[in-house]
PDB file of C-alpha atoms in Angstrom:
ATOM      1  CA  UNK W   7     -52.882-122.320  54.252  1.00 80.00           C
ATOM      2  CA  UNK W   8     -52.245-119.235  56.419  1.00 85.00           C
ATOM      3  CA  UNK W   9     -48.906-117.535  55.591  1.00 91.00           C
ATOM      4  CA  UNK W  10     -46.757-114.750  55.717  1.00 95.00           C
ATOM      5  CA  UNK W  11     -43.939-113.758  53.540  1.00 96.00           C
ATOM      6  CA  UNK W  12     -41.393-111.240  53.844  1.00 97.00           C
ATOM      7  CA  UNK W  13     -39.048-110.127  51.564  1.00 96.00           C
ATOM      8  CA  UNK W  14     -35.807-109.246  51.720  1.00 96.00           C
ATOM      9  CA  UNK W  15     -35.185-111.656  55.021  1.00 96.00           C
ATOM     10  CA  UNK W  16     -31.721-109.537  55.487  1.00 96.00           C
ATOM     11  CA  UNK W  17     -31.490-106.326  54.048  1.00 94.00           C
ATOM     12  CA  UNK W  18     -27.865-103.934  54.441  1.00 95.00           C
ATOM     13  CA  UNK W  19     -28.472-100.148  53.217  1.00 93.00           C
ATOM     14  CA  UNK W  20     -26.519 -97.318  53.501  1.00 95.00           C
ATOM     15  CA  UNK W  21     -27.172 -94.032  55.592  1.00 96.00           C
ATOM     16  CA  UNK W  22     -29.602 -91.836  53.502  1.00 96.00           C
ATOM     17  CA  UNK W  23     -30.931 -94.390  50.998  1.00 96.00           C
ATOM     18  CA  UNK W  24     -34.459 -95.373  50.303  1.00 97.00           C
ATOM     19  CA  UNK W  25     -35.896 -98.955  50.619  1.00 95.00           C
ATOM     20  CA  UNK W  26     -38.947-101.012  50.930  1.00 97.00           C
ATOM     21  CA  UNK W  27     -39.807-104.422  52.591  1.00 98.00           C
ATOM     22  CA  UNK W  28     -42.564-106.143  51.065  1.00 98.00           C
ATOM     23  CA  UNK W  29     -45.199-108.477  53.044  1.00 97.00           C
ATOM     24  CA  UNK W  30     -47.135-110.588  50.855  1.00 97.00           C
ATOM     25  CA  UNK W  31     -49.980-112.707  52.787  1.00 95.00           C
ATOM     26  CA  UNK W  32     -51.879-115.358  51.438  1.00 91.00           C
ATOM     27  CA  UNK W  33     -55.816-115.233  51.943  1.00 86.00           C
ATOM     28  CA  UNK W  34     -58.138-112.521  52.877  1.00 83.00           C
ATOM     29  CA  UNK W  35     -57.399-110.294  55.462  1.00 82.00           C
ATOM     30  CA  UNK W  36     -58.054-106.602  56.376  1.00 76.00           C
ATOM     31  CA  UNK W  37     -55.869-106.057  58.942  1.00 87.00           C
ATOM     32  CA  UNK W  38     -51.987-105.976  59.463  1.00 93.00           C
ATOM     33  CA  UNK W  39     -49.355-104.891  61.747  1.00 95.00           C
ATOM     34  CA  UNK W  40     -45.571-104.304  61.664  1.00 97.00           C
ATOM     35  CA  UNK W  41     -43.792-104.835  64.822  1.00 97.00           C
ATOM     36  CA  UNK W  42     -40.197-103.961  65.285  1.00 98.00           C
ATOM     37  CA  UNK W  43     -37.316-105.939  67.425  1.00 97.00           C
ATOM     38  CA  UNK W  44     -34.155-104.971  68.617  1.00 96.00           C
ATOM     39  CA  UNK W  45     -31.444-107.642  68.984  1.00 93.00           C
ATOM     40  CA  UNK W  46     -32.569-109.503  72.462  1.00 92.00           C
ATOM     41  CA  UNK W  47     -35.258-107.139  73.169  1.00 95.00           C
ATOM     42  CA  UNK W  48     -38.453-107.249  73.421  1.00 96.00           C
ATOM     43  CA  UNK W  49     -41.059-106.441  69.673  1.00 96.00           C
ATOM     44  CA  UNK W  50     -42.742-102.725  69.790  1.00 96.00           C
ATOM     45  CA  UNK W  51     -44.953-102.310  68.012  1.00 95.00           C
ATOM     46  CA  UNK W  52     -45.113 -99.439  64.810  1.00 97.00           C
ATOM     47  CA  UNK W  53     -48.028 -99.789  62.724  1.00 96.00           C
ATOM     48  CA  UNK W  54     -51.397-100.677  62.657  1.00 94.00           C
ATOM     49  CA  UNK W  55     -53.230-101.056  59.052  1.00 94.00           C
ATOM     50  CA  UNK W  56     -57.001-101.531  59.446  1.00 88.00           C
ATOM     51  CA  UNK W  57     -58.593-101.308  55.919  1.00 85.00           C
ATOM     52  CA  UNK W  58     -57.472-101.205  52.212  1.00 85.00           C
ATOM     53  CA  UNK W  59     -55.475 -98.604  51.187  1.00 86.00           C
ATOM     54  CA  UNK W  60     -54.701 -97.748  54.630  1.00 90.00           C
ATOM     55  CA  UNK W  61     -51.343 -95.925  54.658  1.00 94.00           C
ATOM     56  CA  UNK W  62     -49.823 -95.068  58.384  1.00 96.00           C
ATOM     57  CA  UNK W  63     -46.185 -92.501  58.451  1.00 97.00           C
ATOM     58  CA  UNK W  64     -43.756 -92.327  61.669  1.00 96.00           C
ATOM     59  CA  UNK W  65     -40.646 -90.256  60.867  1.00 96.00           C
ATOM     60  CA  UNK W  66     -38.636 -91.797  58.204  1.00 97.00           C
ATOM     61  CA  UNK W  67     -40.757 -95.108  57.962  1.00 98.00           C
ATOM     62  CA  UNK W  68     -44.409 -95.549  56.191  1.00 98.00           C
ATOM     63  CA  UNK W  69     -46.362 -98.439  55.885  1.00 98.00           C
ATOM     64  CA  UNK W  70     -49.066 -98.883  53.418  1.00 97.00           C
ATOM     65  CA  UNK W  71     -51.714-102.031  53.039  1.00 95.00           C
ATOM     66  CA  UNK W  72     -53.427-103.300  49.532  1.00 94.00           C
ATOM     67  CA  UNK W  73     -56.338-105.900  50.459  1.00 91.00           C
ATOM     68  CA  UNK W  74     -56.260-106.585  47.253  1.00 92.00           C
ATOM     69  CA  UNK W  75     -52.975-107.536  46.653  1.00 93.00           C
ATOM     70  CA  UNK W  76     -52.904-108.905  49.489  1.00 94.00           C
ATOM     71  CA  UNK W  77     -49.565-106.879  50.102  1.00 95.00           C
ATOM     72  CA  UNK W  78     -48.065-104.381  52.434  1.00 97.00           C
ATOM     73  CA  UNK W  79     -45.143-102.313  52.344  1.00 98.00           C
ATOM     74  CA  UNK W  80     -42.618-100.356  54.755  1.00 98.00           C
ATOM     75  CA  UNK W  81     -40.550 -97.949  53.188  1.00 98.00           C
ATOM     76  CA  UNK W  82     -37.782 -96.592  54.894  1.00 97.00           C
ATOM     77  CA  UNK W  83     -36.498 -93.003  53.790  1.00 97.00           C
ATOM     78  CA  UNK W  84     -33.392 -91.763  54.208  1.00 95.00           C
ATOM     79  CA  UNK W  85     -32.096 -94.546  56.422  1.00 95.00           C
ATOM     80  CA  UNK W  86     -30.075 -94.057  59.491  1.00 96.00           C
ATOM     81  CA  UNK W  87     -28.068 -96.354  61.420  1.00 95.00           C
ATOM     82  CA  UNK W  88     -30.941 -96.048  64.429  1.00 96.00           C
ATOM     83  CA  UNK W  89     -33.170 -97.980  62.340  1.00 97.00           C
ATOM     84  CA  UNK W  90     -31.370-101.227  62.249  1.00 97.00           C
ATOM     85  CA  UNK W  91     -33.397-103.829  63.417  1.00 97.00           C
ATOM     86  CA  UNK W  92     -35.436-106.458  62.503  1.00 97.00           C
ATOM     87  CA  UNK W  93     -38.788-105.838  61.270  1.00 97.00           C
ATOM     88  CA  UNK W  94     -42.020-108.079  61.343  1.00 97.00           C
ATOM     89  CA  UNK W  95     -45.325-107.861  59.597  1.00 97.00           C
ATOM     90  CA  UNK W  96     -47.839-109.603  61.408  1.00 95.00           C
ATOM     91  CA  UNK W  97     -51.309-110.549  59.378  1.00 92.00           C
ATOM     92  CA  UNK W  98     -54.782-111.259  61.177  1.00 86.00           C
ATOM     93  CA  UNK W  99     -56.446-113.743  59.021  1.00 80.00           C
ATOM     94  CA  UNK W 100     -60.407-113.783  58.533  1.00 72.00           C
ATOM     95  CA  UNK W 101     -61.676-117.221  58.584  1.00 65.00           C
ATOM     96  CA  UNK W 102     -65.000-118.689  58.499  1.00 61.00           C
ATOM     97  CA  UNK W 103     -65.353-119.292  62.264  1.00 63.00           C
ATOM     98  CA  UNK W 104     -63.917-115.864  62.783  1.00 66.00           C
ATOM     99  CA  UNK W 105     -60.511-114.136  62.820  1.00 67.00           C
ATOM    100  CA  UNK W 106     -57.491-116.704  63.244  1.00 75.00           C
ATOM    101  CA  UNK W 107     -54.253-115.690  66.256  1.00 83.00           C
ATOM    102  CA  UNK W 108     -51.939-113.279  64.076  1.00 87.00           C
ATOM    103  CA  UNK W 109     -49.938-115.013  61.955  1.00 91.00           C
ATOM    104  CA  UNK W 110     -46.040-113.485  61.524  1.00 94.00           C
ATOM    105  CA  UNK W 111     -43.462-113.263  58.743  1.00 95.00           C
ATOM    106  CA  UNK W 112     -39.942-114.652  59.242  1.00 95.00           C
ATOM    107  CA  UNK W 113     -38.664-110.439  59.714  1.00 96.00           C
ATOM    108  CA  UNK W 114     -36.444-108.899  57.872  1.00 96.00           C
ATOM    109  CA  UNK W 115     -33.493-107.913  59.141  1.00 96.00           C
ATOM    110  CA  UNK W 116     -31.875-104.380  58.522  1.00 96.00           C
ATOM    111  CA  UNK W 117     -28.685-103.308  59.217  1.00 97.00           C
ATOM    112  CA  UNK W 118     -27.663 -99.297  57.840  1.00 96.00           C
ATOM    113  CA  UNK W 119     -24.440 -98.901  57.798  1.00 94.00           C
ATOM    114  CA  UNK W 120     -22.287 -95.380  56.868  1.00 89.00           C
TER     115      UNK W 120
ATOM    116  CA  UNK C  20     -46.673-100.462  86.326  1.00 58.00           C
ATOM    117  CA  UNK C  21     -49.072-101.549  83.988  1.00 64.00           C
ATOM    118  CA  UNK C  22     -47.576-103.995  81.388  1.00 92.00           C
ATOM    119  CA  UNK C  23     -46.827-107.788  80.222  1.00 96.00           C
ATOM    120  CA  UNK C  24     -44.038-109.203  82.937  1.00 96.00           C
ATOM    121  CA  UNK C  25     -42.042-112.563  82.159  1.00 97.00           C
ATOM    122  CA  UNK C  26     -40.252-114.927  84.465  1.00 96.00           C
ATOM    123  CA  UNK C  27     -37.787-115.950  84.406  1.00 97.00           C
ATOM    124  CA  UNK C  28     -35.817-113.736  82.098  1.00 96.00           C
ATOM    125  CA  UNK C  29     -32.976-116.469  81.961  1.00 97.00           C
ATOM    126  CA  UNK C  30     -33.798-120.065  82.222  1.00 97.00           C
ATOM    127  CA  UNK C  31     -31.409-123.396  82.175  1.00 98.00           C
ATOM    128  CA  UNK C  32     -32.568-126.545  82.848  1.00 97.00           C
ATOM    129  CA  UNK C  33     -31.971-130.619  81.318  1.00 97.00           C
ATOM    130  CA  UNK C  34     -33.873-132.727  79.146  1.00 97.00           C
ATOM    131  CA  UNK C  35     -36.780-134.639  80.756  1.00 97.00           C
ATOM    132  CA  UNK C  36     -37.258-131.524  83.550  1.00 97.00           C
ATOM    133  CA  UNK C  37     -40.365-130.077  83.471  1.00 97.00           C
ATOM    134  CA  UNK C  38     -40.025-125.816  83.848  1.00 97.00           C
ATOM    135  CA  UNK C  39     -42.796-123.549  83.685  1.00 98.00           C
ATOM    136  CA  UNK C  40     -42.596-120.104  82.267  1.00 98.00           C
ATOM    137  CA  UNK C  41     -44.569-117.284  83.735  1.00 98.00           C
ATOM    138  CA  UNK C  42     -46.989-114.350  82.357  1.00 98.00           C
ATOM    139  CA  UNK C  43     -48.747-111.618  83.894  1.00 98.00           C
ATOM    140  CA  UNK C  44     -50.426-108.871  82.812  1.00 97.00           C
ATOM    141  CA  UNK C  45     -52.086-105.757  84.482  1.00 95.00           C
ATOM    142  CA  UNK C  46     -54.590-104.677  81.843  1.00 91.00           C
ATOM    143  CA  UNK C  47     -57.383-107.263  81.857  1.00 90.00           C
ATOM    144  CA  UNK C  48     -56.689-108.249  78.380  1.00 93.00           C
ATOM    145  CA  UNK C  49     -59.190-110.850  77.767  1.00 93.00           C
ATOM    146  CA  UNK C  50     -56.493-112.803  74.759  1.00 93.00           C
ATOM    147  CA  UNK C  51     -53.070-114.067  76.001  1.00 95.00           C
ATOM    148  CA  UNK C  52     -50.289-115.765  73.687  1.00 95.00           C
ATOM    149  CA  UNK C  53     -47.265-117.795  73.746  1.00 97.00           C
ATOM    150  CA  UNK C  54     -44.952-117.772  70.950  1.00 97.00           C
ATOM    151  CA  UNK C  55     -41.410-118.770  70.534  1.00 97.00           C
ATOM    152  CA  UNK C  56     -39.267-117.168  68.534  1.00 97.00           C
ATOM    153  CA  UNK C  57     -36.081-119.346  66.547  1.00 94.00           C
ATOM    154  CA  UNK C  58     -33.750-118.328  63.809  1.00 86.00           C
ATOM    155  CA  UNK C  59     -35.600-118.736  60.440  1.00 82.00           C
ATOM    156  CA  UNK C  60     -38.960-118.927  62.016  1.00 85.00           C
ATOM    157  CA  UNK C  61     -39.924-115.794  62.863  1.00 88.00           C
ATOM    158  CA  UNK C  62     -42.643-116.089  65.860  1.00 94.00           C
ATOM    159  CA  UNK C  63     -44.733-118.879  65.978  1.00 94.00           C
ATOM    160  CA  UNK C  64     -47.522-119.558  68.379  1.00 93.00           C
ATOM    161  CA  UNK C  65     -48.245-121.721  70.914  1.00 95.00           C
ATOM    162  CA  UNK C  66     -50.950-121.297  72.435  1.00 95.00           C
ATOM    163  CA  UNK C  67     -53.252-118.505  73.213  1.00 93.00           C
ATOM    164  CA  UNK C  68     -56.349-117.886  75.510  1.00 94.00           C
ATOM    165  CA  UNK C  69     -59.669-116.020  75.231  1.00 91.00           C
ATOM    166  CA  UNK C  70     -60.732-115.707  78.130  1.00 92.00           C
ATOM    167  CA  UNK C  71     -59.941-117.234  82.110  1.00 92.00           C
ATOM    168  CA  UNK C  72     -60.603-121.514  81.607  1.00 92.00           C
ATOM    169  CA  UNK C  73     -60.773-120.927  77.515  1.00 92.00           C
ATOM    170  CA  UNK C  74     -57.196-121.697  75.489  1.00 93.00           C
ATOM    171  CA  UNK C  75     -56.130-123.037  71.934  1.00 91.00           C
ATOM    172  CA  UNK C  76     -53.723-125.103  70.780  1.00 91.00           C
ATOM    173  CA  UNK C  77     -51.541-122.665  67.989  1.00 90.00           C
ATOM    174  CA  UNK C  78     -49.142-123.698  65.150  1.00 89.00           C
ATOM    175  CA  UNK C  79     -46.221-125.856  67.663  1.00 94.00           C
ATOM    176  CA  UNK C  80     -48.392-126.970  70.694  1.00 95.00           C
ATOM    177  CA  UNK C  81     -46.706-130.169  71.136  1.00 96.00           C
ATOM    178  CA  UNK C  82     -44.642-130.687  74.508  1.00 96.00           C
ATOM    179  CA  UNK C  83     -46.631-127.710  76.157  1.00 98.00           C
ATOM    180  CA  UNK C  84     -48.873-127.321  78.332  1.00 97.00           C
ATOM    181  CA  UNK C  85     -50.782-123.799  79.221  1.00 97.00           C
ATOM    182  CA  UNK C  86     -53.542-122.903  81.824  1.00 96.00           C
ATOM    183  CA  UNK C  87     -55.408-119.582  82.818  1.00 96.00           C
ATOM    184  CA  UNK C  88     -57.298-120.017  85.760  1.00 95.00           C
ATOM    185  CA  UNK C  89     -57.360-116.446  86.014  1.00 95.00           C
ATOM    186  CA  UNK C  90     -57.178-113.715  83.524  1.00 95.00           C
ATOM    187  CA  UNK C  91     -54.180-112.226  84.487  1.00 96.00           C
ATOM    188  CA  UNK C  92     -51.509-115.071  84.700  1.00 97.00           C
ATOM    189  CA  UNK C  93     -51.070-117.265  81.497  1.00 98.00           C
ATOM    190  CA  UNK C  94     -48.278-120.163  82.393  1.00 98.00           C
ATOM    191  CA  UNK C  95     -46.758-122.225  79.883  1.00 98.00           C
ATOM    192  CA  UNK C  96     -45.314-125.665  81.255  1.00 98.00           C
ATOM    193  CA  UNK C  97     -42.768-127.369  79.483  1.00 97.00           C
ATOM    194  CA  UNK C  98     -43.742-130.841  81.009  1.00 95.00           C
ATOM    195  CA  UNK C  99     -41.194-132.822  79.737  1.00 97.00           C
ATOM    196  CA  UNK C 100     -38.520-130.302  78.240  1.00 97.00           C
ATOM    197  CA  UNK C 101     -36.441-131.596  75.169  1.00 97.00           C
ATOM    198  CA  UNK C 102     -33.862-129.718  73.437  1.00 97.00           C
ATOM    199  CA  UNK C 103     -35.317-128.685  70.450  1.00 96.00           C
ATOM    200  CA  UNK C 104     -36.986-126.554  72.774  1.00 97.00           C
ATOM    201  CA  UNK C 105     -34.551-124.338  73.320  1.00 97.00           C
ATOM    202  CA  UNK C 106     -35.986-120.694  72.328  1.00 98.00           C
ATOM    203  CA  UNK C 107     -36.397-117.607  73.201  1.00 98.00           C
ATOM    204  CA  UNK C 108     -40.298-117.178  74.988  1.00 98.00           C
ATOM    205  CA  UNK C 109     -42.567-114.612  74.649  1.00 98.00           C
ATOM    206  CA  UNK C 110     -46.087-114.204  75.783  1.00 98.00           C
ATOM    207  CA  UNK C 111     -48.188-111.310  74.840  1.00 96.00           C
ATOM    208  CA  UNK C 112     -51.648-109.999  75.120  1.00 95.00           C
ATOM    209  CA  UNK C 113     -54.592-108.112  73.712  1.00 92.00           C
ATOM    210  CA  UNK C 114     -58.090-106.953  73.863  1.00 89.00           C
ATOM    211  CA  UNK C 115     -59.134-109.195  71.616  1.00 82.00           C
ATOM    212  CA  UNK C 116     -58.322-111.258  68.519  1.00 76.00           C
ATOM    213  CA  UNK C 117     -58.987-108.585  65.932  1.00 73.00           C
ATOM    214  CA  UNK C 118     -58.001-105.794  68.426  1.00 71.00           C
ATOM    215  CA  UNK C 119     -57.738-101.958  66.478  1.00 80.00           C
ATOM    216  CA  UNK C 120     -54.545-102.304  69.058  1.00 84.00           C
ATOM    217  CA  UNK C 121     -51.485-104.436  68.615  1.00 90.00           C
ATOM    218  CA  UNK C 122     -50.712-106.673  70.893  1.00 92.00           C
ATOM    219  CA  UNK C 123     -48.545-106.028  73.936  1.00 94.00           C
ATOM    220  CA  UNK C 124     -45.350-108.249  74.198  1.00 96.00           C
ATOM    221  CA  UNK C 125     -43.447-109.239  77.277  1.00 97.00           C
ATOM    222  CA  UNK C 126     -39.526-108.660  76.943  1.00 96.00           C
ATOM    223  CA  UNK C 127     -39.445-113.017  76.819  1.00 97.00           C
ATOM    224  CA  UNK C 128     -37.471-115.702  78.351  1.00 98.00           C
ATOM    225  CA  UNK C 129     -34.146-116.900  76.824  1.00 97.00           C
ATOM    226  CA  UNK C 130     -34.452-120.691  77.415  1.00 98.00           C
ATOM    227  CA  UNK C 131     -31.464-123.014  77.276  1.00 97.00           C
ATOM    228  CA  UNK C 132     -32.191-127.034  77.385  1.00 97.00           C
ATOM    229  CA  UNK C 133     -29.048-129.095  77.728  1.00 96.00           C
TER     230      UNK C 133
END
């Protein structure tokens, strides 16, 4: 079974702290994006992870992928309220007839407050 | 403008009406998706497309109904609507299925079945 799991689903932080959210897929893949959605908008997309040990950096958020582990992680440094949002890792699944539609996490949902 | 475009932004309609949702894009993306998006389901797909004629039933097909009789329109067709399809819509599209680029969202249709 294909699936996606995120974790924390909600996630409140203060201004200035560190955090990761953790996205833990279930069969071989090598490739993995995070997507982020404001409330009633539209998802943009952040990261693109293409091979093992792939580690991408955009201001205060990096995302790293482990093929291995089947993992990926988006740490947030030094949050401020402008990154509250809700955040989706996306996984691209390689099957036997080829690569499977993206399959998405449930998002987790940040909110930074002061 | 190149981009993804969605009508109608706003849609409200009764059980047992049939509505169809709209997609266009301006790149020539050959893959086209529809997911919906619910509280405490993240994104799931629909259906998605390859290619003009070519489309695949995704993880909630049932009560849908897509064509692409040309590359740059991708419909979805609620032929029957029920309320449990009430959702926010959004259709996307890419390159291709393992694309080194994300895939490009539309800013989706809010859908309200009474």
């Amino acid at each position: 079974e294909l699936k996606v799991e995120q974790n924390p689903l909600f996630l409140s932080m203060q201004e200035g702290k560190n955090y990761t959210i953790y996205c833990n897929y279930s069969t071989t893949s090598d490739r993995l994006y995070w997507y982020r959605q404001d409330p009633g908008k539209s998802l943009e997309s952040l990261f693109v992870l293409l091979s093992n040990g792939a580690v991408k950096q955009e201001g205060r958020l990096m995302a790293s992928l482990d093929t291995k582990a089947r993992l990926s992680t988006l740490h947030i440094t030094a949050a401020v309220h402008d990154l509250s949002a809700t955040y989706f890792c996306a996984v691209l699944f390689m099957w036997n007839s080829g690569n499977t539609p993206l399959v998405f996490g449930k998002g987790t949902r940040l909110s930074v407050i002061a | 403008d190149a981009g993804i475009t969605q009508s109608p932004r706003y849609k409200i309609t009764e059980t047992g009406r049939q509505v169809t949702l709209m997609c266009h894009q301006t790149w020539s993306h050959s893959y086209m998706f529809w997911y919906r998006q619910d509280l405490g389901h993240g994104l799931r797909l629909i259906y998605y497309s390859a290619a003009a004629d070519i489309t695949d039933k995704g993880e909630v097909p049932d009560g849908y109904v897509v064509s692409r009789s040309k590359t740059e329109n991708f419909p979805l067709t609620l032929e029957s609507a029920t309320r449990s399809q009430t959702s926010v819509y959004f259709c996307a599209s890419s390159e291709s299925i393992s694309s080194n680029q994300p895939q490009h969202f539309g800013d989706g249709t809010r859908l309200s079945i009474l």
